[in-house]
Each structure stands twice: as C-alpha cells, then as structure tokens.
PDB file of C-alpha atoms in Angstrom:
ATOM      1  CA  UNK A 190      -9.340  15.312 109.567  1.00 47.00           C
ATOM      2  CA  UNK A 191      -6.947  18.161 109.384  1.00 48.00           C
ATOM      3  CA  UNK A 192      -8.422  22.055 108.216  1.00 49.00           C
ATOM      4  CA  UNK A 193      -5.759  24.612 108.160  1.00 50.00           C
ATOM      5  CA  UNK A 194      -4.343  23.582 111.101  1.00 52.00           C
ATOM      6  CA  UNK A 195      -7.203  22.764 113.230  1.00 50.00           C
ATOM      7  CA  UNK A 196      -7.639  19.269 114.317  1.00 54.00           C
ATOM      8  CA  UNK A 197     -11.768  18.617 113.229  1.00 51.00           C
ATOM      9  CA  UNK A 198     -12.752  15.567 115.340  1.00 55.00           C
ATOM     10  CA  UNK A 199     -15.570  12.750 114.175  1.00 60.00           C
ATOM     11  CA  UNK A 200     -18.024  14.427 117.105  1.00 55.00           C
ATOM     12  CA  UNK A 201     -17.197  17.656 116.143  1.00 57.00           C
ATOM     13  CA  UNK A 202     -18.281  17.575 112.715  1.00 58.00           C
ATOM     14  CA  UNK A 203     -21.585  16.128 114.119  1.00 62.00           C
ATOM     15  CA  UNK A 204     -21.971  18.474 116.239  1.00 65.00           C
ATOM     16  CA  UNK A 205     -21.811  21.614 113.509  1.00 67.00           C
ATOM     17  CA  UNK A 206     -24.045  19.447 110.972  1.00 65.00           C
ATOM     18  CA  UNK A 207     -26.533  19.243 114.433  1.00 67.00           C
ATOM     19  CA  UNK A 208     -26.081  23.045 114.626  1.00 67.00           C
ATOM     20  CA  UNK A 209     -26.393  23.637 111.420  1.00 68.00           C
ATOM     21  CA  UNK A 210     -29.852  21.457 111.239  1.00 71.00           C
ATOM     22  CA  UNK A 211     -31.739  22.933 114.322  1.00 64.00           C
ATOM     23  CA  UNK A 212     -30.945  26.557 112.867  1.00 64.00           C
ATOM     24  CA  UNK A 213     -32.435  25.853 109.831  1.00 62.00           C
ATOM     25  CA  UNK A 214     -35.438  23.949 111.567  1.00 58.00           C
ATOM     26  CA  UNK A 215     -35.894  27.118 113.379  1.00 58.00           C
ATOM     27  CA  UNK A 216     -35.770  29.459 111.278  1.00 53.00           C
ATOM     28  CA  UNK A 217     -38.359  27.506 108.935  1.00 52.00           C
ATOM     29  CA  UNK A 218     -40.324  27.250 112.439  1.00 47.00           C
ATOM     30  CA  UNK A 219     -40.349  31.354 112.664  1.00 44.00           C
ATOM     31  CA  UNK A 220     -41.497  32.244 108.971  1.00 44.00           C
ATOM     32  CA  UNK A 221     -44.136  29.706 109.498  1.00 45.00           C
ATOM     33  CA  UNK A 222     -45.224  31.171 112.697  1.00 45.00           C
ATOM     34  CA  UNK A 223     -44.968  34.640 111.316  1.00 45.00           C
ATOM     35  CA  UNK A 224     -46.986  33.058 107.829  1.00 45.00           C
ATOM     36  CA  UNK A 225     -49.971  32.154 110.472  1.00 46.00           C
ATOM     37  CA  UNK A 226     -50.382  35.729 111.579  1.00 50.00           C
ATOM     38  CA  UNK A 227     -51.772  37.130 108.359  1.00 62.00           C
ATOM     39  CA  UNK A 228     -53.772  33.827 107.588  1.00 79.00           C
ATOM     40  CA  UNK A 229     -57.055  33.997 109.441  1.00 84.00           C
ATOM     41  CA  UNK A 230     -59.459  32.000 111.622  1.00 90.00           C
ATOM     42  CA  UNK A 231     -62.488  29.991 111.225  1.00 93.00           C
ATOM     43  CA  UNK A 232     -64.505  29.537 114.718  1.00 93.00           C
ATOM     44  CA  UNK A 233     -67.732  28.327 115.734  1.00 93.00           C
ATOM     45  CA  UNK A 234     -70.236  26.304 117.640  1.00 95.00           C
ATOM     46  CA  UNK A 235     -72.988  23.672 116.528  1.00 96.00           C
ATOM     47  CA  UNK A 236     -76.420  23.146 117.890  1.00 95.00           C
ATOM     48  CA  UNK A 237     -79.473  20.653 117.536  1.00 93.00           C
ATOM     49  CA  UNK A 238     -83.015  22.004 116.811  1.00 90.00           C
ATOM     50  CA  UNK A 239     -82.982  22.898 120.651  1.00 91.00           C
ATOM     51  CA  UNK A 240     -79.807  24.950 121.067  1.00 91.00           C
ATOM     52  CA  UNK A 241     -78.249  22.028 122.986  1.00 94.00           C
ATOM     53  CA  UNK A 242     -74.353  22.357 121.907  1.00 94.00           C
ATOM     54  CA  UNK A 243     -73.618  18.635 119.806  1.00 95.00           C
ATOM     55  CA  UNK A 244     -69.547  17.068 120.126  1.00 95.00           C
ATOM     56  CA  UNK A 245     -68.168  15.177 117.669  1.00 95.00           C
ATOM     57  CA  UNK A 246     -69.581  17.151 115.024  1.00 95.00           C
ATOM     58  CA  UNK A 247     -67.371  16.190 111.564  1.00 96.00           C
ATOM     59  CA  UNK A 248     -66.330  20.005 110.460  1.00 96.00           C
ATOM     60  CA  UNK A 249     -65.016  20.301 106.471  1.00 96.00           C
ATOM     61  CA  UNK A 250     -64.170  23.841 105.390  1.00 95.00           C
ATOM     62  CA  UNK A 251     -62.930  24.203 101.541  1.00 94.00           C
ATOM     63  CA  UNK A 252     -61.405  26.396  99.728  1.00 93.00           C
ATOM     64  CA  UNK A 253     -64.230  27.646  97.038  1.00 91.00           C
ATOM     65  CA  UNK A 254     -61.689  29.581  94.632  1.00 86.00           C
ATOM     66  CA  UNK A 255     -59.206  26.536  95.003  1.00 86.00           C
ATOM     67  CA  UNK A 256     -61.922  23.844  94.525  1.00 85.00           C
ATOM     68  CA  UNK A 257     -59.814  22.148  97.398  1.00 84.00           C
ATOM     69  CA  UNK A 258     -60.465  20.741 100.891  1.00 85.00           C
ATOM     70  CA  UNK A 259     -58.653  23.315 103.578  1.00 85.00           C
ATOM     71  CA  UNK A 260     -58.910  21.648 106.723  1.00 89.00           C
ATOM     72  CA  UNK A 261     -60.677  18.995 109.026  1.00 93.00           C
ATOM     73  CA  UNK A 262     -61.815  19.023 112.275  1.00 95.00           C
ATOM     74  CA  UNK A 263     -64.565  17.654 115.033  1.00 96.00           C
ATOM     75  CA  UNK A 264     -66.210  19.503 117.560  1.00 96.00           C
ATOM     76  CA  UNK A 265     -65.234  19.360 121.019  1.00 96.00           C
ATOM     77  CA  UNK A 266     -66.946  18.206 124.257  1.00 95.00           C
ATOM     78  CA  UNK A 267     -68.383  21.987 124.206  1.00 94.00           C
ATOM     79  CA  UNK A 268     -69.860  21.846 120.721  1.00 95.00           C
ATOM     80  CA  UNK A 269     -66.976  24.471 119.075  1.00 96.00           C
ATOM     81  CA  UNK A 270     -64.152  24.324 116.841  1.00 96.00           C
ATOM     82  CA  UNK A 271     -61.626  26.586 115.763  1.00 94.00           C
ATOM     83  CA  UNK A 272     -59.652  26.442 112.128  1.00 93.00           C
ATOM     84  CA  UNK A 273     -57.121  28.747 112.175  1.00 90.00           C
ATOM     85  CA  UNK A 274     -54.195  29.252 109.423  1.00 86.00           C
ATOM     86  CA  UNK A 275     -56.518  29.545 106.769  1.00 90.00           C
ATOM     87  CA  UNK A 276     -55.591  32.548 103.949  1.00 87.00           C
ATOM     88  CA  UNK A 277     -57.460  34.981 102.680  1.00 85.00           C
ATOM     89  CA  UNK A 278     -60.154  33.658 100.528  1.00 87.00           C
ATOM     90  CA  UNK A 279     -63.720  32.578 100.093  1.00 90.00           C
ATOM     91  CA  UNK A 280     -64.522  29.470 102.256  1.00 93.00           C
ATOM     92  CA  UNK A 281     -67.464  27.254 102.330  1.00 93.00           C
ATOM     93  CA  UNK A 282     -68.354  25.397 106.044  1.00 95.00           C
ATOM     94  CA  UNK A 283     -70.059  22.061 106.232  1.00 94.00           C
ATOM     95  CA  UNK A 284     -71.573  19.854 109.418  1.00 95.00           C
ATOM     96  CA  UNK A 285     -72.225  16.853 109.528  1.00 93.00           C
ATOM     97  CA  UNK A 286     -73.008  14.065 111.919  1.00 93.00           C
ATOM     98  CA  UNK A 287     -74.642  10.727 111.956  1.00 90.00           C
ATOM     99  CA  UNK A 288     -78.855  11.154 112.997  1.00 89.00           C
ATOM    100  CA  UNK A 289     -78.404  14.803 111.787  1.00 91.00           C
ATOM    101  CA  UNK A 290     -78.896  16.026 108.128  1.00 91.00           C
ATOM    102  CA  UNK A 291     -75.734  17.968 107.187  1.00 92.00           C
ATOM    103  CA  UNK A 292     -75.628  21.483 106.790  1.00 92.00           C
ATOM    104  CA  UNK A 293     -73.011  23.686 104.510  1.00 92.00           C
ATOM    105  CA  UNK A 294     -72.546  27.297 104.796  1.00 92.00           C
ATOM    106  CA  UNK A 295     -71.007  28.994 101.539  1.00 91.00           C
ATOM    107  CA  UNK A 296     -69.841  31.944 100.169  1.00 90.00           C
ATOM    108  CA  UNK A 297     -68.108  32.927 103.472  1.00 90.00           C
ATOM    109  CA  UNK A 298     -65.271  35.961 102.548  1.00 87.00           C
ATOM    110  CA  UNK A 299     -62.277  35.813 105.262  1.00 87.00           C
ATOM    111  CA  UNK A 300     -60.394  38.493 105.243  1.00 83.00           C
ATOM    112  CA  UNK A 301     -56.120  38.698 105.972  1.00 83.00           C
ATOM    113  CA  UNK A 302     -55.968  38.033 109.317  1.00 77.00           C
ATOM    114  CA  UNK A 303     -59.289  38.039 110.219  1.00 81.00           C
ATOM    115  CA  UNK A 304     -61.300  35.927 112.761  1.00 84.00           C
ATOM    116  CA  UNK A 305     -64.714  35.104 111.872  1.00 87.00           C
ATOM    117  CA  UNK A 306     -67.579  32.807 113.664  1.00 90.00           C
ATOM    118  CA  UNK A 307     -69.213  30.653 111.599  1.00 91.00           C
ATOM    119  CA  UNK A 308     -72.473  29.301 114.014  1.00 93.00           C
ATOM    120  CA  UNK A 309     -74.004  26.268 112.498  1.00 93.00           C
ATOM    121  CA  UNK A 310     -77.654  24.629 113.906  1.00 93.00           C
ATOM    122  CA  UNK A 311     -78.243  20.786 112.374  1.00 93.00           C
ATOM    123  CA  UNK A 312     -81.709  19.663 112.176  1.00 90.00           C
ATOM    124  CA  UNK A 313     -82.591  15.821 112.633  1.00 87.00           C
ATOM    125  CA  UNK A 314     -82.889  13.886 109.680  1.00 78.00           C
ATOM    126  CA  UNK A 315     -81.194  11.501 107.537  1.00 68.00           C
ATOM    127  CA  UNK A 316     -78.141  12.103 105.670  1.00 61.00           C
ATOM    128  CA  UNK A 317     -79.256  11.934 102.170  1.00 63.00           C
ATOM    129  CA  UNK A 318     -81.220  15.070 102.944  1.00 66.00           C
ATOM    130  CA  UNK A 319     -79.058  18.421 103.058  1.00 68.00           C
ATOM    131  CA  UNK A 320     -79.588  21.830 104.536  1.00 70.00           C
ATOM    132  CA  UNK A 321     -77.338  24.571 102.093  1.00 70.00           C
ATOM    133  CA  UNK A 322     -76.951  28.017 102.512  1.00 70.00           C
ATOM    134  CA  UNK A 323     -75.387  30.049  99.852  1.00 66.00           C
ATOM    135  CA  UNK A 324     -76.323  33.412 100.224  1.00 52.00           C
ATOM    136  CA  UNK A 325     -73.312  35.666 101.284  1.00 55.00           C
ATOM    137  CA  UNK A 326     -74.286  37.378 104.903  1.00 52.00           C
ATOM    138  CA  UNK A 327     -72.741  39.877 106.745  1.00 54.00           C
ATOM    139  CA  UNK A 328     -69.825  38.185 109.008  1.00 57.00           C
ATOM    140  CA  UNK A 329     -69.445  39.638 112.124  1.00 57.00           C
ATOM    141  CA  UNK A 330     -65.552  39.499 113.834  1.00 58.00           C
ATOM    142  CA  UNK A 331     -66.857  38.932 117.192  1.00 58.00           C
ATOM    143  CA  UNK A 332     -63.961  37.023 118.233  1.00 57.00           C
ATOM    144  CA  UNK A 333     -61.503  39.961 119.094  1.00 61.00           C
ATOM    145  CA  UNK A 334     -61.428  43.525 119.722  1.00 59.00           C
ATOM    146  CA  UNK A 335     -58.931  44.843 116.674  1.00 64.00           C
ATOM    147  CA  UNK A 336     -59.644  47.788 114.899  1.00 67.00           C
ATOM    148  CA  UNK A 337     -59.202  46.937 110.883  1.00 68.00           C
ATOM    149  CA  UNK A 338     -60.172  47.912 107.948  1.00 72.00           C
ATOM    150  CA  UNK A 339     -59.705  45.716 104.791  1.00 76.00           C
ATOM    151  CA  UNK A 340     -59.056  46.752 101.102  1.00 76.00           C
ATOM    152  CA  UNK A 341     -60.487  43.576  98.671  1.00 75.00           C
ATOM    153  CA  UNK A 342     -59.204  42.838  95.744  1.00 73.00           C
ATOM    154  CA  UNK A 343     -61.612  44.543  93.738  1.00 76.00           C
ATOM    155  CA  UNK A 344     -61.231  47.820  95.740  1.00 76.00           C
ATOM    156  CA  UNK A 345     -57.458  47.841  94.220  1.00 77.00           C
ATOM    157  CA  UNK A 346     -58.658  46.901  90.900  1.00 75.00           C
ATOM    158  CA  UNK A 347     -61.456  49.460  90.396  1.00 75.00           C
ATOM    159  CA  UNK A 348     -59.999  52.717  92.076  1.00 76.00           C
ATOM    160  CA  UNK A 349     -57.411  54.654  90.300  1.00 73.00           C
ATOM    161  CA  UNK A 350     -54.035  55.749  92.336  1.00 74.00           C
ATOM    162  CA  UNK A 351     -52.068  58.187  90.419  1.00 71.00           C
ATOM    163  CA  UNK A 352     -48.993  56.316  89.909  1.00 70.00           C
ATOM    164  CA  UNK A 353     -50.359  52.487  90.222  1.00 75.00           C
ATOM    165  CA  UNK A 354     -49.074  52.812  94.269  1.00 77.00           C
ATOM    166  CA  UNK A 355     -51.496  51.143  96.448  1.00 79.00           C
ATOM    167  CA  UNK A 356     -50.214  52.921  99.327  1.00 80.00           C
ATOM    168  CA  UNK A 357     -52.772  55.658  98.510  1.00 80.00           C
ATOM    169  CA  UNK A 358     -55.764  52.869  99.085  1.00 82.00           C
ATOM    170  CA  UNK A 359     -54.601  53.341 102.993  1.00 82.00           C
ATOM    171  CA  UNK A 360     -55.890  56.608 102.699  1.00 82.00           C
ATOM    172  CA  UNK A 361     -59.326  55.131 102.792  1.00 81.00           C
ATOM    173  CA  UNK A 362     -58.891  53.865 105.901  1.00 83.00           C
ATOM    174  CA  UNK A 363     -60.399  56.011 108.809  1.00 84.00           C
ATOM    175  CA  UNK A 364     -57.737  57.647 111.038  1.00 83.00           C
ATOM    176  CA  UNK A 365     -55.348  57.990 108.033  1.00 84.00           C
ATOM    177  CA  UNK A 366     -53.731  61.077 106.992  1.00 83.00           C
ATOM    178  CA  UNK A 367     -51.467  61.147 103.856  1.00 75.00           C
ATOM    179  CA  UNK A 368     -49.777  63.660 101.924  1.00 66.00           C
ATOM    180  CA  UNK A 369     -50.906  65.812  99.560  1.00 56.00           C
ATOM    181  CA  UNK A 370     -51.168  64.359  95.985  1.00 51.00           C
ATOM    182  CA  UNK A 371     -52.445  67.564  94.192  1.00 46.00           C
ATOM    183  CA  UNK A 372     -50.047  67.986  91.029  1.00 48.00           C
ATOM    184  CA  UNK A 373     -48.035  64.794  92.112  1.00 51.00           C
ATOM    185  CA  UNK A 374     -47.068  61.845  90.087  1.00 52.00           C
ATOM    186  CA  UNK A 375     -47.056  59.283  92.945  1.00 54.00           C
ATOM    187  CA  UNK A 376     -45.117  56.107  91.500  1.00 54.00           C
ATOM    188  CA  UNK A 377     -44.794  52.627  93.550  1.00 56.00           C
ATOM    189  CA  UNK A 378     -42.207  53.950  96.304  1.00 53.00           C
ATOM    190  CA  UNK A 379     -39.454  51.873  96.476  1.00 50.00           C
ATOM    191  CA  UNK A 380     -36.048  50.351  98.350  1.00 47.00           C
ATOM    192  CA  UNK A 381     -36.469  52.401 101.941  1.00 48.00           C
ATOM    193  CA  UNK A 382     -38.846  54.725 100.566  1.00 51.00           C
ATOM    194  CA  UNK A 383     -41.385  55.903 103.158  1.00 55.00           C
ATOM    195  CA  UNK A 384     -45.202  55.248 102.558  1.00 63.00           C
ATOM    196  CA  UNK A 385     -45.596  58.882 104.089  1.00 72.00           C
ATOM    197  CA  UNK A 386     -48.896  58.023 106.083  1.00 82.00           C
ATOM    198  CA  UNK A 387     -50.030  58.909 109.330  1.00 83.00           C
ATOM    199  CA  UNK A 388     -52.294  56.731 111.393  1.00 85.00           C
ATOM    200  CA  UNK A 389     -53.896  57.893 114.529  1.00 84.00           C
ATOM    201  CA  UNK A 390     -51.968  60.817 114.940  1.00 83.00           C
ATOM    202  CA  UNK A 391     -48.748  58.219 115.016  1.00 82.00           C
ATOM    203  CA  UNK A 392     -45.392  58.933 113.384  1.00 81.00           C
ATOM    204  CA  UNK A 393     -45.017  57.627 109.885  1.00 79.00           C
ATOM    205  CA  UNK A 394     -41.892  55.816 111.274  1.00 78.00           C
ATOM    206  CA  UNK A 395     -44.314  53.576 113.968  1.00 81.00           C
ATOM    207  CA  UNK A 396     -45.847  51.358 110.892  1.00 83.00           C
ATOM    208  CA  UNK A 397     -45.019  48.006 109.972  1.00 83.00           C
ATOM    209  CA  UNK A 398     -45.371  46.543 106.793  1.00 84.00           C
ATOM    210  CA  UNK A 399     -45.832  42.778 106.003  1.00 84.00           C
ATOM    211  CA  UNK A 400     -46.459  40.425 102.766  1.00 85.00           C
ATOM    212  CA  UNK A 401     -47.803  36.860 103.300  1.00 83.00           C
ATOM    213  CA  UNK A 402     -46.374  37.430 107.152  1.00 77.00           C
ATOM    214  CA  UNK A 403     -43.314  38.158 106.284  1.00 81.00           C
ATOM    215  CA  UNK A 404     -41.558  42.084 107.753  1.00 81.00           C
ATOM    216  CA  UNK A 405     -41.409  44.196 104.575  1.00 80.00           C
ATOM    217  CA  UNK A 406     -39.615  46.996 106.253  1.00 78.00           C
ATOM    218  CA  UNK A 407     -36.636  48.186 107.041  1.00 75.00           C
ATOM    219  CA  UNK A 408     -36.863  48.813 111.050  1.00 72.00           C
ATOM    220  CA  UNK A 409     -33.589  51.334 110.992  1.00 73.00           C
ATOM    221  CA  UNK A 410     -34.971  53.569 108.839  1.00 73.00           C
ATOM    222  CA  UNK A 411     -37.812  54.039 110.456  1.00 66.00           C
ATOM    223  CA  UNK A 412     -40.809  53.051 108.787  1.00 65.00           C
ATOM    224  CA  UNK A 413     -39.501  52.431 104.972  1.00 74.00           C
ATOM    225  CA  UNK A 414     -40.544  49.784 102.684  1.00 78.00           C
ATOM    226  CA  UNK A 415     -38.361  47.379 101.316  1.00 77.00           C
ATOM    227  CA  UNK A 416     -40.102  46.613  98.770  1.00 78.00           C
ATOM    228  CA  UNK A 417     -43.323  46.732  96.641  1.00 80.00           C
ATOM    229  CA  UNK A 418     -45.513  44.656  95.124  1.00 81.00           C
ATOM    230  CA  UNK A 419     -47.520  45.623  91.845  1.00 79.00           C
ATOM    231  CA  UNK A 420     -50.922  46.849  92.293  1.00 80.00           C
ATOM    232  CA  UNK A 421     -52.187  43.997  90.124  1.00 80.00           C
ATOM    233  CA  UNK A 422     -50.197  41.305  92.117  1.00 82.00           C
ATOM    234  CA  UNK A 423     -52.364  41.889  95.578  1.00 84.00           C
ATOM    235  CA  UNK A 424     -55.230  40.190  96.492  1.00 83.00           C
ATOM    236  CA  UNK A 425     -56.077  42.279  99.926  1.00 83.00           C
ATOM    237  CA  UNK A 426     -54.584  44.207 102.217  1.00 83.00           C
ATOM    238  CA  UNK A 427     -55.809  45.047 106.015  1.00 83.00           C
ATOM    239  CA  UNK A 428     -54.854  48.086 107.449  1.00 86.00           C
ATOM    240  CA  UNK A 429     -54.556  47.564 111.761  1.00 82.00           C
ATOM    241  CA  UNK A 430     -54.686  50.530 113.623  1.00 80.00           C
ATOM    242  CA  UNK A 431     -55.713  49.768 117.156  1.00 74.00           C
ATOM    243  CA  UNK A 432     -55.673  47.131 119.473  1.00 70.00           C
ATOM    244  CA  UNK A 433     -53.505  44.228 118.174  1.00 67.00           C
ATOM    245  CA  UNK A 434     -52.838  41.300 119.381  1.00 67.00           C
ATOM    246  CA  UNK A 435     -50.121  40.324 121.213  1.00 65.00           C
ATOM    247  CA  UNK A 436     -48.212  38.641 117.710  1.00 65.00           C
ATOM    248  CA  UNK A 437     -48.836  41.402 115.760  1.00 66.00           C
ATOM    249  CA  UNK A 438     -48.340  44.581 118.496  1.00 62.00           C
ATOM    250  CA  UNK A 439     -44.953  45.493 117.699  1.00 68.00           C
ATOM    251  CA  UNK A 440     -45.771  49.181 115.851  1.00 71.00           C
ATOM    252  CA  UNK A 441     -47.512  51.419 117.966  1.00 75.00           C
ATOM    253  CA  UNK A 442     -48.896  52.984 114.489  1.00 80.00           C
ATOM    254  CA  UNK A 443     -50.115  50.901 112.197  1.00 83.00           C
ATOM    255  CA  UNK A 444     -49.895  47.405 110.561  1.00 83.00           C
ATOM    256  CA  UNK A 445     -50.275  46.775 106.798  1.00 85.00           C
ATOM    257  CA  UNK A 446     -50.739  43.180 105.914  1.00 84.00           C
ATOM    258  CA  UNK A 447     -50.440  42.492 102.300  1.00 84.00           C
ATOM    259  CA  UNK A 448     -51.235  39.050 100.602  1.00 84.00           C
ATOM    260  CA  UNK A 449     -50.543  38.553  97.600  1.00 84.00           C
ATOM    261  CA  UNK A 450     -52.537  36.612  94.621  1.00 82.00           C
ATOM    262  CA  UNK A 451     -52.241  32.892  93.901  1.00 79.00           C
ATOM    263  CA  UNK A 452     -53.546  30.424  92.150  1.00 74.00           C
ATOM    264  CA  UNK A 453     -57.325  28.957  91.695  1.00 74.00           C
ATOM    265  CA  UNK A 454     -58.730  25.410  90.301  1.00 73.00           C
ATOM    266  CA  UNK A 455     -59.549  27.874  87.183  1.00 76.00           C
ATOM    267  CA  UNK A 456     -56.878  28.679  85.041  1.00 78.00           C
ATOM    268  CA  UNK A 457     -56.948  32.406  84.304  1.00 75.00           C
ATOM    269  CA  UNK A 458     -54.705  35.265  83.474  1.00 79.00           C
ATOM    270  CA  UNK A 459     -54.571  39.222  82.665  1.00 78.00           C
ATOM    271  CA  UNK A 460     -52.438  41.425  81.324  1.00 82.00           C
ATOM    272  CA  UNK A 461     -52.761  45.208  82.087  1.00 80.00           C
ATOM    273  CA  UNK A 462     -51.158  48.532  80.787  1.00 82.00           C
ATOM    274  CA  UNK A 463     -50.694  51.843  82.386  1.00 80.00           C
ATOM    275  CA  UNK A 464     -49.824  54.886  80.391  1.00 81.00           C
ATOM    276  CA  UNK A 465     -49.717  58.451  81.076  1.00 80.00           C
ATOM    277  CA  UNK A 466     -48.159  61.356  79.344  1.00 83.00           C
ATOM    278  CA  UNK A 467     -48.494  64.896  78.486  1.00 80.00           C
ATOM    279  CA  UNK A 468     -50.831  64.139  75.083  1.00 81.00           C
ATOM    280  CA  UNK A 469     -53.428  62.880  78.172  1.00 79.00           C
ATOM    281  CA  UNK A 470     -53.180  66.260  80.331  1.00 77.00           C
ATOM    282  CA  UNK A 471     -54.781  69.358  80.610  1.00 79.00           C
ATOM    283  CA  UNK A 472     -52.224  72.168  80.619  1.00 78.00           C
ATOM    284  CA  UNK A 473     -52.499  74.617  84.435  1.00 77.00           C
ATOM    285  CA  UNK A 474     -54.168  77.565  83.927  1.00 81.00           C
ATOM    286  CA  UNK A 475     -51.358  79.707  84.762  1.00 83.00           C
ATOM    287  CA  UNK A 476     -48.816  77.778  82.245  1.00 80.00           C
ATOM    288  CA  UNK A 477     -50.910  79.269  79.561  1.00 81.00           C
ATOM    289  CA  UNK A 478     -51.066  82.207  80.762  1.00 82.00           C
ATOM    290  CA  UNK A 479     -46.948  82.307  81.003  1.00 85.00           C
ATOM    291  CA  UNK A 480     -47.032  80.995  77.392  1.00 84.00           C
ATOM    292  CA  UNK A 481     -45.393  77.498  78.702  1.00 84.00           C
ATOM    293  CA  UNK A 482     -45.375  74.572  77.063  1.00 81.00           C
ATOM    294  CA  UNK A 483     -46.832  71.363  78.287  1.00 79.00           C
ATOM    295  CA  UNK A 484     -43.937  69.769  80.378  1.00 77.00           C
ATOM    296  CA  UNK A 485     -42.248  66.125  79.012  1.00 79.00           C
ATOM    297  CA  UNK A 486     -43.807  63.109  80.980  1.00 77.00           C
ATOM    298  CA  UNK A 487     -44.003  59.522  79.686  1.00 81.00           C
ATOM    299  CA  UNK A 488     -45.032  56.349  81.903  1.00 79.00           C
ATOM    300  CA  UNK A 489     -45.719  52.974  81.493  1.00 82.00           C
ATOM    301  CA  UNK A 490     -46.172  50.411  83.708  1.00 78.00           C
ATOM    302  CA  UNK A 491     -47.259  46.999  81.973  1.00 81.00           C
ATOM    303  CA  UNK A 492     -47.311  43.560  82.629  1.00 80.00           C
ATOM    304  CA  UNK A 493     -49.300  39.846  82.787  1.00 79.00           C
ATOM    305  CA  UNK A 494     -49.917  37.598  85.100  1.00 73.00           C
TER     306      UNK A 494
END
C-alpha cells in the first residue's frame, strides 16, 4: 500500500503494530511497577510449639474492609513468606497446615508503603479447632530502616486545615517546617503550586509527590503539585523523610505518598460542606480600632462521595 508517497510494505506495517504493542506493554509494565511502590508488604515466619520454623505452611491474607481474599501463598523451606503489593488497608493473616490447628491474626492496619512482620506460632491439634487473635497490637516495621510518618484517614477527617488543604497535615510530621498560616486563608494549592514545606532542612523544591504511585509533580518547576486531591477523597498519606529505598530515593527531601479512598464490601457514602465567611469571624483588634469594616470573604467547598 501506497501513503503519500511512501511505499508501506506487508512487514513494515507489522513491524509498527509490533512497536506500537511493546510500547504500550511497557508503559502498562512501569505504572504497575511504580503502583507497587506505595502498596505495602506483608512478611513473616511460622513456628511449631517449639520455635522450629514449619514449610509449606498454607498463608491466606484478606482484605477485612473489602470482605475479599488478597493473596495466597506457602511458606518456604525456611518457614517465611513475603506478600507484597498489598494497599493500604486493614488485613487479617491466617495459617494453616495439616496436624496443626490454624491460627488467624486480625485487625492488622498496613500503612502506604509500609512493611510489616506478621510472626505466626501454630500449636498441634486438629483442624476443626482454631486459634484467633483479634485484638489490634502494635506492628513493628522491622523490616527496613525508613524514616516515616503516616497520616490515617481519620487524622484528615478530624483535624481542621484552614482552607480544606491537607498539605498542612505534613506539618505534623517531625522535621517539617511550613509557612506561617497566621491570618491566611490556605485553599487546596493547585496546577504547579508549591506545597511550601521544608523537610529536614531540604529545599521545598527536593520533594516528590505521588497518588496511588503515580509522580504528582511537576519536576521543572521544582517541587510543584500538579494536582490535588480533596481532603475527603484520601484515605492516608505517608510522609518519607530519610532513608528510602532504592525505588523511591529520587528526592533528597521528602516523599509524600497519597492513596486515595476506594471501595468496601459495605456500601456507604458522605457528603460534606465547608463554609466560611465574614458572618463566622471575629473582627482584628486594630480594624476596630481604625473603624474598618469586616472585609468580604465567602467559601464553600462541598461535595459527596
């Protein structure tokens, strides 16, 4: 076939579809990679009654908000397993094996990007019988050296930002230094905006920014974010300020994961409403003294989910 004067041969064609295919296949390949660096990692090691480690242990983890089975794995000739890709969310871990009665640890919170060892010991018995534990212990992340700090969910929910921008919930984070909000009105920054935090003593310009592992920054302006979620659309984010790994190393400041909400095996919804205006605020001392009148401010920020 014949395109504007270019003679397109059979193999030709072929080989731009072929192009064409592996580029795509790639690039899916990279935002899945990038994906599994804010998901996090399950990791741990079973035990009989005597602390001897036990293989080919059957290892379920589920998803407790979803109602759904994550991931499957066995133990390995040493007795551990690893589940990593796993998002935020609370998991529940069960063991079992045949001549061992299985055990299930619950209520386990994993944090974005977070690696956490789950240690399980199975007693001998049958497997009608069932060893459960539900209560919600501390988790220690033993499994790397990071310095993190993570914002839950309810963190952005309860605490008020002036201006609904949950940038300012970074300023909780130890090392951080932000800007003054005194007399501000800080709204959600937006389209190369600059979050205007220090970290460590870094340059604002050294963070990175990410939302379910994807960059959310613009790497020519130095430090600006391309865009925002809504307060009431995140889930968690982690704050990284030292000692990343390799994948996620490429700031020397600091590296805010976002992840945002989904769904659950419970259908739910909210709707939420943010006003402020003069009617709401105190007049500054020294406007009454001047005789000045309350300035003009009127903001809403509503929505449902």
């Amino acid at each position: 076939m014949k395109k504007s004067g270019f003679l397109f041969k059979p193999y030709h064609v072929w080989a731009i579809r072929s192009s064409l295919l592996c580029l795509t296949a790639l690039l899916m390949s990279s935002a899945a990679g990038l994906r599994a660096q804010e998901n996090g990692t399950i990791v741990g090691t079973v035990t009989d009654p005597s602390g001897a480690i036990i293989p080919g242990v059957t290892i379920t983890v589920r998803n407790q908000l979803k109602g759904s089975v994550a991931r499957t794995t066995t133990t390995n000739a040493s007795g551990n397993y690893a589940l990593p890709g796993l998002p935020a969310s609370t998991y529940s871990v069960r063991a079992e094996k045949s001549g061992f009665a299985p055990a299930t640890r619950s209520d386990l919170v994993l944090n974005v990007g977070s690696d956490v060892r789950v240690d399980i010991a199975l007693t001998v018995g049958a497997v009608s019988q069932e060893v459960n534990v539900t209560a919600a212990a501390i988790v220690l992340h033993t499994e790397n050296a990071q310095v993190s700090e993570s914002v839950t969910g309810k963190h952005v929910e309860a605490i008020d930002t002036n201006g609904r921008n949950f940038i300012q919930l970074a300023n909780l984070v130890p090392g951080a230094v932000g800007p003054s909000l005194v007399g501000s009105f800080n709204t959600p920054v937006g389209v190369t905006a600059n979050a205007g935090i220090n970290f460590n003593g870094e340059r604002q310009a050294h963070n990175v920014f990410s939302v379910d592992g994807q960059e959310n920054y613009d790497r020519g302006c130095g430090g600006c974010i391309e865009v925002v979620p809504d307060q009431d659309a995140i889930q968690e984010f982690k704050v990284l300020t030292s000692n990343a790994q390799q994948d996620l190393g490429f700031g020397s400041a600091a590296h805010i994961q976002l992840e945002i909400k989904s769904g659950t095996q419970n259908y739910h919804g909210e709707g939420f409403e943010f006003n402020r205006n003069r009617a709401l605020e105190t007049q500054p001392f020294f406007h009454n003294k001047a005789g000045l009148k309350r300035p003009y401010e009127n903001y809403n920020d509503f929505g449902f989910n």
